[in-house]
CSV table of C-alpha atoms and ligand atoms in Angstrom, one decimal:
chain,number,residue,atom,x,y,z
A,22,MET,CA,110.2,103.0,139.4
A,23,ALA,CA,109.9,106.6,138.4
A,24,LYS,CA,109.5,110.0,140.9
A,25,ILE,CA,107.3,113.1,140.0
A,26,ALA,CA,107.1,115.8,141.6
A,27,VAL,CA,104.0,117.3,141.9
A,28,LEU,CA,103.7,121.5,141.9
A,29,PRO,CA,99.8,122.4,141.8
A,30,GLY,CA,100.6,126.2,143.3
A,31,ASP,CA,97.9,128.5,143.2
A,32,GLY,CA,94.7,129.7,141.2
A,33,ILE,CA,93.0,126.8,138.9
A,34,GLY,CA,96.5,124.5,139.6
A,35,LYS,CA,94.6,123.0,142.5
A,36,GLU,CA,92.2,121.6,139.7
A,37,ILE,CA,93.6,120.7,136.9
A,38,VAL,CA,96.9,118.8,138.2
A,39,PRO,CA,95.0,116.6,139.9
A,40,GLN,CA,93.4,115.4,136.6
A,41,ALA,CA,96.6,114.9,135.0
A,42,ILE,CA,97.2,113.2,137.7
A,43,LYS,CA,94.6,110.9,137.5
A,44,VAL,CA,95.5,110.3,133.6
A,45,LEU,CA,99.1,109.5,134.3
A,46,LYS,CA,98.1,106.8,137.3
A,47,THR,CA,95.9,105.1,134.4
A,48,VAL,CA,98.4,104.7,132.2
A,49,ALA,CA,101.0,103.8,134.5
A,50,SER,CA,99.0,100.8,135.5
A,51,LYS,CA,97.9,99.9,131.6
A,52,TYR,CA,102.3,100.4,130.9
A,53,ASP,CA,103.0,98.8,133.7
A,54,LEU,CA,104.8,102.0,134.8
A,55,ASN,CA,105.7,102.2,138.4
A,56,LEU,CA,104.9,106.0,138.9
A,57,GLU,CA,105.6,107.4,142.2
A,58,PHE,CA,104.1,111.0,142.9
A,59,GLU,CA,104.7,114.1,145.8
A,60,GLU,CA,103.6,117.2,146.1
A,61,GLY,CA,105.6,120.1,147.1
A,62,TYR,CA,104.8,123.7,147.5
A,63,ILE,CA,105.6,126.9,145.0
A,64,GLY,CA,104.1,130.3,144.5
A,65,GLY,CA,102.7,132.4,146.7
A,66,GLU,CA,101.0,128.8,148.7
A,67,ALA,CA,104.5,128.3,149.6
A,68,ILE,CA,104.8,131.9,150.0
A,69,ASP,CA,102.0,132.0,152.6
A,70,LYS,CA,103.4,128.6,154.5
A,71,VAL,CA,107.3,128.4,153.9
A,72,GLY,CA,107.5,131.8,153.6
A,73,LYS,CA,109.5,131.6,150.3
A,74,ALA,CA,108.1,131.3,146.7
A,75,LEU,CA,110.7,128.3,145.7
A,76,PRO,CA,110.7,126.6,149.2
A,77,ASP,CA,114.7,124.7,149.4
A,78,GLU,CA,112.4,121.6,149.8
A,79,THR,CA,110.4,121.8,147.1
A,80,LEU,CA,114.2,122.4,144.7
A,81,GLU,CA,115.5,119.6,146.5
A,82,LEU,CA,112.5,117.3,145.7
A,83,CYS,CA,112.5,118.4,142.2
A,84,LYS,CA,116.3,117.7,141.8
A,85,ASN,CA,115.4,113.5,143.5
A,86,SER,CA,112.2,112.7,141.2
A,87,ASP,CA,112.6,112.2,137.0
A,88,ALA,CA,110.5,114.8,136.2
A,89,VAL,CA,108.2,117.7,137.4
A,90,LEU,CA,104.7,118.8,136.8
A,91,LEU,CA,103.3,121.9,137.7
A,92,GLY,CA,100.3,123.6,137.9
A,93,ALA,CA,100.4,127.4,137.7
A,94,VAL,CA,101.3,130.3,140.0
A,95,GLY,CA,100.5,133.7,141.3
A,96,GLY,CA,97.5,135.4,142.1
A,97,PRO,CA,95.9,139.5,143.0
A,98,LYS,CA,96.6,138.1,146.8
A,99,TRP,CA,100.9,138.6,145.9
A,100,ASP,CA,100.6,141.4,143.1
A,101,ASN,CA,101.2,144.1,145.6
A,102,LEU,CA,104.8,142.4,146.5
A,103,PRO,CA,107.9,143.7,145.7
A,104,ALA,CA,108.9,142.5,141.9
A,105,THR,CA,111.6,140.5,142.4
A,106,GLN,CA,109.4,138.5,145.5
A,107,ARG,CA,106.2,138.1,143.4
A,108,PRO,CA,105.6,134.2,142.7
A,109,GLU,CA,106.3,134.4,138.6
A,110,VAL,CA,109.7,135.8,139.5
A,111,ALA,CA,110.6,134.2,142.6
A,112,SER,CA,109.9,130.5,141.7
A,113,LEU,CA,109.1,129.7,138.3
A,114,LEU,CA,112.8,131.7,137.0
A,115,PRO,CA,114.5,130.2,139.7
A,116,LEU,CA,113.2,126.7,139.6
A,117,ARG,CA,114.6,126.8,135.7
A,118,LYS,CA,117.6,127.4,136.0
A,119,GLU,CA,118.5,124.9,138.6
A,120,LEU,CA,117.1,122.5,137.0
A,121,GLY,CA,119.4,123.9,134.1
A,122,LEU,CA,116.1,124.1,131.7
A,123,TYR,CA,116.9,126.2,129.1
A,124,ALA,CA,115.0,124.7,126.3
A,125,ASN,CA,111.3,125.1,125.9
A,126,LEU,CA,108.6,123.4,124.0
A,127,ARG,CA,105.5,124.6,123.3
A,128,VAL,CA,103.0,122.6,121.1
A,129,CYS,CA,100.2,124.6,119.2
A,130,SER,CA,98.2,121.9,116.9
A,131,LEU,CA,94.7,122.6,116.7
A,132,TYR,CA,92.2,120.0,117.2
A,133,PRO,CA,89.6,119.5,114.0
A,134,GLU,CA,86.7,119.7,116.3
A,135,LEU,CA,87.9,123.0,118.1
A,136,VAL,CA,88.2,125.0,114.9
A,137,GLY,CA,85.0,127.1,115.7
A,138,ALA,CA,86.5,127.5,118.9
A,139,SER,CA,89.2,129.6,117.6
A,140,THR,CA,88.6,133.3,117.3
A,141,LEU,CA,90.1,133.8,113.7
A,142,LYS,CA,88.2,132.0,110.4
A,143,GLU,CA,88.3,128.5,109.8
A,144,GLU,CA,90.5,128.8,106.2
A,145,VAL,CA,93.0,130.2,107.6
A,146,VAL,CA,93.4,128.3,111.5
A,147,LYS,CA,92.4,124.3,110.0
A,148,GLY,CA,95.3,122.2,109.8
A,149,THR,CA,97.8,124.4,112.5
A,150,ASP,CA,100.4,122.0,113.9
A,151,LEU,CA,103.6,124.3,115.0
A,152,VAL,CA,106.0,123.8,118.0
A,153,VAL,CA,107.7,126.5,119.0
A,154,VAL,CA,111.2,126.6,120.9
A,155,ARG,CA,111.7,129.4,123.1
A,156,GLU,CA,115.2,129.9,124.8
A,157,LEU,CA,114.2,129.8,128.5
A,158,THR,CA,117.2,130.9,130.7
A,159,GLY,CA,118.8,133.5,129.1
A,160,GLY,CA,118.0,136.9,127.9
A,161,ILE,CA,115.9,139.9,129.0
A,162,TYR,CA,114.5,137.9,131.7
A,163,PHE,CA,117.7,136.9,133.1
A,164,GLY,CA,120.2,140.1,132.5
A,165,LYS,CA,121.0,142.3,135.4
A,166,LYS,CA,118.0,144.6,136.1
A,167,TYR,CA,118.3,147.9,138.6
A,168,ARG,CA,117.5,151.2,138.8
A,169,GLU,CA,118.6,154.6,139.8
A,170,LYS,CA,117.4,157.7,140.2
A,171,VAL,CA,118.2,160.4,137.4
A,172,GLU,CA,117.1,164.2,137.2
A,173,GLY,CA,113.4,164.6,137.7
A,174,GLY,CA,112.6,161.3,138.3
A,175,GLU,CA,114.1,157.4,137.6
A,176,LYS,CA,116.0,155.2,135.5
A,177,ALA,CA,115.0,151.6,135.0
A,178,VAL,CA,117.1,149.1,133.4
A,179,ASP,CA,117.1,145.9,131.7
A,180,THR,CA,119.9,144.1,130.0
A,181,LEU,CA,119.3,141.4,127.0
A,182,GLU,CA,122.4,139.4,126.4
A,183,TYR,CA,122.8,136.0,124.8
A,184,THR,CA,126.1,134.3,124.6
A,185,THR,CA,127.2,131.9,121.2
A,186,PHE,CA,127.0,128.7,123.4
A,187,GLU,CA,123.4,129.7,124.9
A,188,ILE,CA,121.9,130.3,121.3
A,189,GLU,CA,124.2,127.1,119.3
A,190,ARG,CA,122.5,125.0,122.2
A,191,ILE,CA,118.8,126.1,122.1
A,192,ALA,CA,119.4,126.2,117.6
A,193,ARG,CA,120.7,122.5,118.1
A,194,THR,CA,116.5,121.3,120.1
A,195,ALA,CA,115.4,123.5,117.1
A,196,PHE,CA,117.1,121.6,114.1
A,197,GLU,CA,116.9,118.4,115.8
A,198,ILE,CA,112.7,118.2,116.2
A,199,ALA,CA,112.4,119.8,112.7
A,200,SER,CA,114.1,116.6,111.7
A,201,LYS,CA,111.4,114.7,113.3
A,202,ARG,CA,108.7,116.7,111.8
A,203,ARG,CA,108.2,118.5,108.6
A,204,GLY,CA,112.3,119.9,108.8
A,205,LYS,CA,111.2,123.4,108.5
A,206,VAL,CA,112.3,126.4,111.0
A,207,THR,CA,112.0,129.6,111.1
A,208,SER,CA,114.5,131.4,113.4
A,209,VAL,CA,112.7,134.7,114.8
A,210,ASP,CA,114.5,138.2,116.3
A,211,LYS,CA,114.5,141.1,116.2
A,212,ALA,CA,118.5,141.8,114.0
A,213,ASN,CA,117.5,144.8,112.2
A,214,VAL,CA,117.7,146.4,115.7
A,215,LEU,CA,119.2,144.0,118.4
A,216,GLU,CA,123.0,143.3,118.7
A,217,SER,CA,121.7,140.0,120.6
A,218,SER,CA,120.1,139.1,117.6
A,219,ARG,CA,122.2,139.4,114.8
A,220,LEU,CA,124.6,137.2,116.8
A,221,TRP,CA,121.6,134.6,117.1
A,222,ARG,CA,121.2,134.9,113.6
A,223,GLU,CA,124.9,134.9,112.7
A,224,THR,CA,124.7,131.3,115.2
A,225,VAL,CA,122.0,129.5,113.8
A,226,THR,CA,123.2,130.7,110.1
A,227,ARG,CA,126.5,129.1,111.7
A,228,LEU,CA,124.3,125.7,112.9
A,229,HIS,CA,122.4,125.1,110.6
A,230,GLU,CA,125.9,123.8,108.4
A,231,ASP,CA,125.4,121.0,110.3
A,232,TYR,CA,122.0,119.8,109.4
A,233,LYS,CA,121.7,120.0,105.6
A,234,ASP,CA,117.7,119.1,105.0
A,235,ILE,CA,116.2,121.2,107.3
A,236,THR,CA,115.2,124.7,105.7
A,237,LEU,CA,116.1,127.5,107.7
A,238,GLU,CA,114.6,130.5,107.6
A,239,HIS,CA,114.7,134.2,109.7
A,240,MET,CA,112.3,136.7,110.6
A,241,TYR,CA,111.6,139.8,112.3
A,242,VAL,CA,109.7,139.0,116.0
A,243,ASP,CA,107.1,141.9,114.4
A,244,ASN,CA,106.3,140.0,111.5
A,245,CYS,CA,106.4,136.4,112.8
A,246,ALA,CA,103.3,138.4,115.5
A,247,MET,CA,101.4,139.5,112.3
A,248,GLN,CA,102.4,136.0,110.0
A,249,LEU,CA,100.9,134.2,113.0
A,250,ILE,CA,97.4,135.3,112.6
A,251,ARG,CA,97.7,135.6,108.6
A,252,GLU,CA,99.0,132.3,108.0
A,253,PRO,CA,100.0,130.5,110.6
A,254,LYS,CA,100.0,127.0,108.6
A,255,GLN,CA,103.8,128.3,107.0
A,256,PHE,CA,105.1,127.3,110.8
A,257,ASP,CA,106.6,123.8,111.3
A,258,VAL,CA,108.9,124.8,113.8
A,259,ILE,CA,109.7,128.7,115.3
A,260,LEU,CA,112.9,128.8,117.3
A,261,THR,CA,113.4,132.3,119.6
A,262,THR,CA,114.4,134.1,122.4
A,263,ASN,CA,113.0,134.2,126.0
A,264,MET,CA,110.7,137.2,125.5
A,265,PHE,CA,109.8,136.6,122.0
A,266,GLY,CA,108.1,133.0,122.6
A,267,ASP,CA,106.7,134.1,125.9
A,268,ILE,CA,104.9,136.6,123.8
A,269,LEU,CA,104.8,134.7,120.2
A,270,THR,CA,103.1,131.4,122.3
A,271,ASP,CA,99.9,133.6,124.3
A,272,GLN,CA,99.6,134.9,120.5
A,273,ALA,CA,99.6,131.3,119.1
A,274,SER,CA,97.5,129.6,121.8
A,275,MET,CA,94.8,131.3,120.1
A,276,LEU,CA,95.2,129.3,117.1
A,277,THR,CA,94.3,126.0,119.3
A,278,GLY,CA,91.3,127.9,120.5
A,279,SER,CA,92.0,128.4,123.7
A,280,ILE,CA,95.2,129.1,125.5
A,281,GLY,CA,93.5,126.1,128.2
A,282,MET,CA,94.8,123.4,125.3
A,283,LEU,CA,99.2,124.5,125.4
A,284,PRO,CA,100.9,122.1,126.8
A,285,SER,CA,104.9,122.6,127.4
A,286,ALA,CA,107.6,121.0,128.3
A,287,SER,CA,111.2,122.7,129.5
A,288,LEU,CA,113.8,120.1,128.7
A,289,GLY,CA,118.2,120.6,128.9
A,290,GLY,CA,118.8,119.6,132.4
A,291,GLU,CA,118.4,115.9,134.0
A,292,VAL,CA,114.7,116.5,135.4
A,293,ALA,CA,112.1,117.9,133.0
A,294,LEU,CA,109.7,120.1,133.5
A,295,TYR,CA,106.2,119.6,132.3
A,296,GLU,CA,103.4,122.3,132.8
A,297,PRO,CA,100.7,123.8,130.8
A,298,ALA,CA,101.2,127.0,129.4
A,299,HIS,CA,99.2,129.6,131.1
A,300,GLY,CA,98.8,131.2,134.2
A,301,SER,CA,96.9,130.7,137.6
A,302,ALA,CA,93.5,132.1,135.8
A,303,PRO,CA,92.2,133.6,139.2
A,304,ASP,CA,89.6,134.5,137.4
A,305,ILE,CA,88.1,131.3,137.4
A,306,ALA,CA,89.6,129.5,140.3
A,307,GLY,CA,88.1,127.4,142.1
A,308,GLN,CA,84.6,127.1,140.3
A,309,ASP,CA,85.4,123.9,138.6
A,310,LYS,CA,85.5,126.3,135.4
A,311,ALA,CA,89.5,125.5,134.3
A,312,ASN,CA,89.8,123.1,131.0
A,313,PRO,CA,92.5,120.9,132.0
A,314,LEU,CA,94.2,119.5,128.7
A,315,ALA,CA,96.6,121.4,128.5
A,316,THR,CA,98.1,120.3,131.8
A,317,ILE,CA,96.8,116.2,130.4
A,318,LEU,CA,98.8,116.6,127.2
A,319,SER,CA,101.5,118.5,129.4
A,320,ALA,CA,101.3,114.9,131.0
A,321,ALA,CA,101.8,113.4,128.0
A,322,MET,CA,104.7,114.9,127.0
A,323,LEU,CA,105.8,114.5,130.2
A,324,LEU,CA,105.6,110.1,129.1
A,325,ARG,CA,107.3,110.4,125.6
A,326,TYR,CA,110.0,112.8,126.5
A,327,SER,CA,110.6,112.2,130.5
A,328,LEU,CA,109.7,108.1,130.9
A,329,ASN,CA,109.9,107.3,127.4
A,330,CYS,CA,106.4,105.8,127.2
A,331,GLU,CA,105.3,106.9,123.8
A,332,GLU,CA,102.5,104.9,122.7
A,333,GLY,CA,100.8,106.0,126.3
A,334,ALA,CA,101.5,109.6,125.6
A,335,LYS,CA,99.9,108.9,121.7
A,336,GLU,CA,96.8,107.2,124.2
A,337,ILE,CA,96.4,110.3,126.0
A,338,GLU,CA,96.5,112.9,123.0
A,339,LYS,CA,94.1,110.1,121.3
A,340,ALA,CA,92.1,110.3,124.2
A,341,VAL,CA,91.8,114.0,124.5
A,342,SER,CA,90.7,114.0,120.8
A,343,GLN,CA,87.9,111.6,121.0
A,344,VAL,CA,86.5,113.4,124.1
A,345,LEU,CA,86.1,116.8,122.0
A,346,LYS,CA,84.8,114.7,119.1
A,347,ASP,CA,82.2,113.7,121.2
A,348,GLY,CA,81.4,117.1,121.6
A,349,TYR,CA,82.2,118.0,125.3
A,350,GLY,CA,84.7,120.8,126.5
A,351,THR,CA,85.4,123.5,128.9
A,352,GLY,CA,84.0,126.8,128.8
A,353,ASP,CA,86.9,128.3,127.1
A,354,LEU,CA,86.3,126.2,124.0
A,355,ALA,CA,82.6,126.7,123.8
A,356,GLN,CA,81.0,126.7,120.4
A,357,GLU,CA,78.1,125.5,118.8
A,358,GLY,CA,76.5,122.0,119.9
A,359,PHE,CA,79.4,121.6,122.4
A,360,LYS,CA,78.5,120.5,125.4
A,361,VAL,CA,80.1,122.9,128.2
A,362,VAL,CA,81.4,120.4,131.3
A,363,GLY,CA,83.3,121.2,134.0
A,364,CYS,CA,86.9,120.9,134.8
A,365,GLN,CA,86.7,117.3,136.8
A,366,GLU,CA,84.5,115.9,134.3
A,367,MET,CA,86.4,116.6,131.4
A,368,GLY,CA,89.6,114.6,133.4
A,369,ASP,CA,87.0,112.3,134.0
A,370,ARG,CA,86.1,112.1,130.4
A,371,VAL,CA,89.3,111.6,129.0
A,372,ASN,CA,90.8,109.1,132.2
A,373,ASN,CA,87.1,107.3,130.8
A,374,TYR,CA,88.8,106.8,127.2
A,375,LEU,CA,92.2,105.3,128.7
A,376,LEU,CA,90.2,102.6,131.1
A,377,GLY,CA,88.4,101.6,128.4
A,378,GLU,CA,85.1,102.2,130.0
A,379,GLU,CA,81.3,104.2,128.4
A,380,ASN,CA,81.5,107.8,128.5
A,381,VAL,CA,77.8,108.4,128.8
B,140,NAD,P1,96.1,133.4,132.7
B,140,NAD,O1,96.9,132.8,132.0
B,140,NAD,O2,96.2,132.7,133.9
B,140,NAD,O3,94.9,134.0,132.6
B,140,NAD,C1,94.0,134.3,131.3
B,140,NAD,C2,93.3,134.4,131.0
B,140,NAD,O4,92.8,133.1,130.7
B,140,NAD,C3,92.1,134.2,131.7
B,140,NAD,O5,90.9,134.7,131.3
B,140,NAD,C4,91.6,133.3,132.8
B,140,NAD,O6,90.5,132.7,132.4
B,140,NAD,C5,91.8,132.3,131.1
B,140,NAD,N1,92.6,130.6,131.3
B,140,NAD,C6,93.9,130.9,131.9
B,140,NAD,N2,94.0,129.1,131.7
B,140,NAD,C7,92.5,128.4,131.4
B,140,NAD,C8,92.4,127.3,131.1
B,140,NAD,N3,92.6,126.7,131.5
B,140,NAD,N4,90.6,127.6,131.4
B,140,NAD,C9,90.1,127.8,131.1
B,140,NAD,N5,90.6,129.5,130.8
B,140,NAD,C10,91.6,129.8,131.3
B,140,NAD,O7,97.2,135.0,132.5
B,140,NAD,P2,97.1,136.0,133.2
B,140,NAD,O8,95.9,136.6,133.8
B,140,NAD,O9,97.2,137.1,133.1
B,140,NAD,O10,97.8,135.8,134.6
B,140,NAD,C11,97.1,135.2,135.7
B,140,NAD,C12,98.0,135.1,137.2
B,140,NAD,O11,99.2,134.0,137.0
B,140,NAD,C13,99.2,136.2,137.2
B,140,NAD,O12,99.3,136.2,138.6
B,140,NAD,C14,100.1,135.4,136.6
B,140,NAD,O13,102.0,136.2,136.5
B,140,NAD,C15,100.4,134.2,136.3
B,140,NAD,N6,100.9,133.5,135.6
B,140,NAD,C16,101.3,132.3,135.5
B,140,NAD,C17,102.7,131.5,135.1
B,140,NAD,C18,102.8,130.4,135.1
B,140,NAD,O14,102.3,129.4,136.2
B,140,NAD,N7,103.7,129.7,134.1
B,140,NAD,C19,101.9,131.9,133.1
B,140,NAD,C20,101.6,133.0,133.4
B,140,NAD,C21,100.2,133.7,134.1
């Protein structure tokens, strides 16, 4: 039996997570997996109900599960809270830290049917298939931060630190993933300016000695931002720091047609966490407009990495592909010839393929 902690969170989290659970239940019955799902509060909803963005019970639930499936947190209702109490900061960051999830994998591959949904030209994006391996529990998001009064106003300080240990373990993850893909790692830093990036580059270069069959290149983050748009097909595995990875993955999401297509897995500890790369999308929440595919594809990653069910993962990915081939998509994927459907119908269509039922 495997226990899955389910944390829908806020906004569209409530709509997309049930679609992924539906699909997981179908795969579980096909592959004789005994899955138990238990829900917990997180984010703004948890603040409203329990007074804390990451309640102790939720953290315990996650620690005592085999995997965590999360929707998204945050929204305008909680935007005016002090920065450290905002749902994103007060729930996601400590949850990642507590679970020891130092490696965030975001898969960015363009389904051929979505070429027209991308804002980039077909010849540029067609064939894009890359993974960003982002360091998740270190760097500037976790460094000491404070403010102090100075003459004429205030000073705000964020600190950016990395240790050899932190860099080595995330670099190893990237090399291992590249060894199962096309064998290339692009390590992204700002070594021309930042001392932490110089240590990053030295450490990655040294570790590369253990992975001689992998091609390693180094790239400055500003150049990488440009290259992602200029020629995304040059990338296989991008290895980078917490903040650079945060920004580059949102940019890279547009290569797949929509941020609603980008799944993610956060690994490193005993319990891994799976979530779409996007946020709670308050502008479309509660309207059955959200694209559930990033969450459904995150569920496929859960099967692959936490439950060792590669076949089930592949089946979900294939079902997603078939629905897109049929010409169905949520509004964010709208393109000529596509029929726009809601979040629930999109989930049903993927599920019907898994059940072997006809999609009408
Ligand atoms: P967002 O990702 O929520 O939305 C950005 C844009 O993309 C919006 O126009 C939204 O409608 C669209 N979008 C996002 N996901 C979509 C989907 N599945 N289907 C269709 N369209 C989708 O980012 P934001 O607007 O900057 O942030 C909204 C809230 O989410 C904020 O409170 C933010 O802090 C929070 N946030 C949470 C996470 C997380 O939980 N991991 C990540 C990013 C932002």
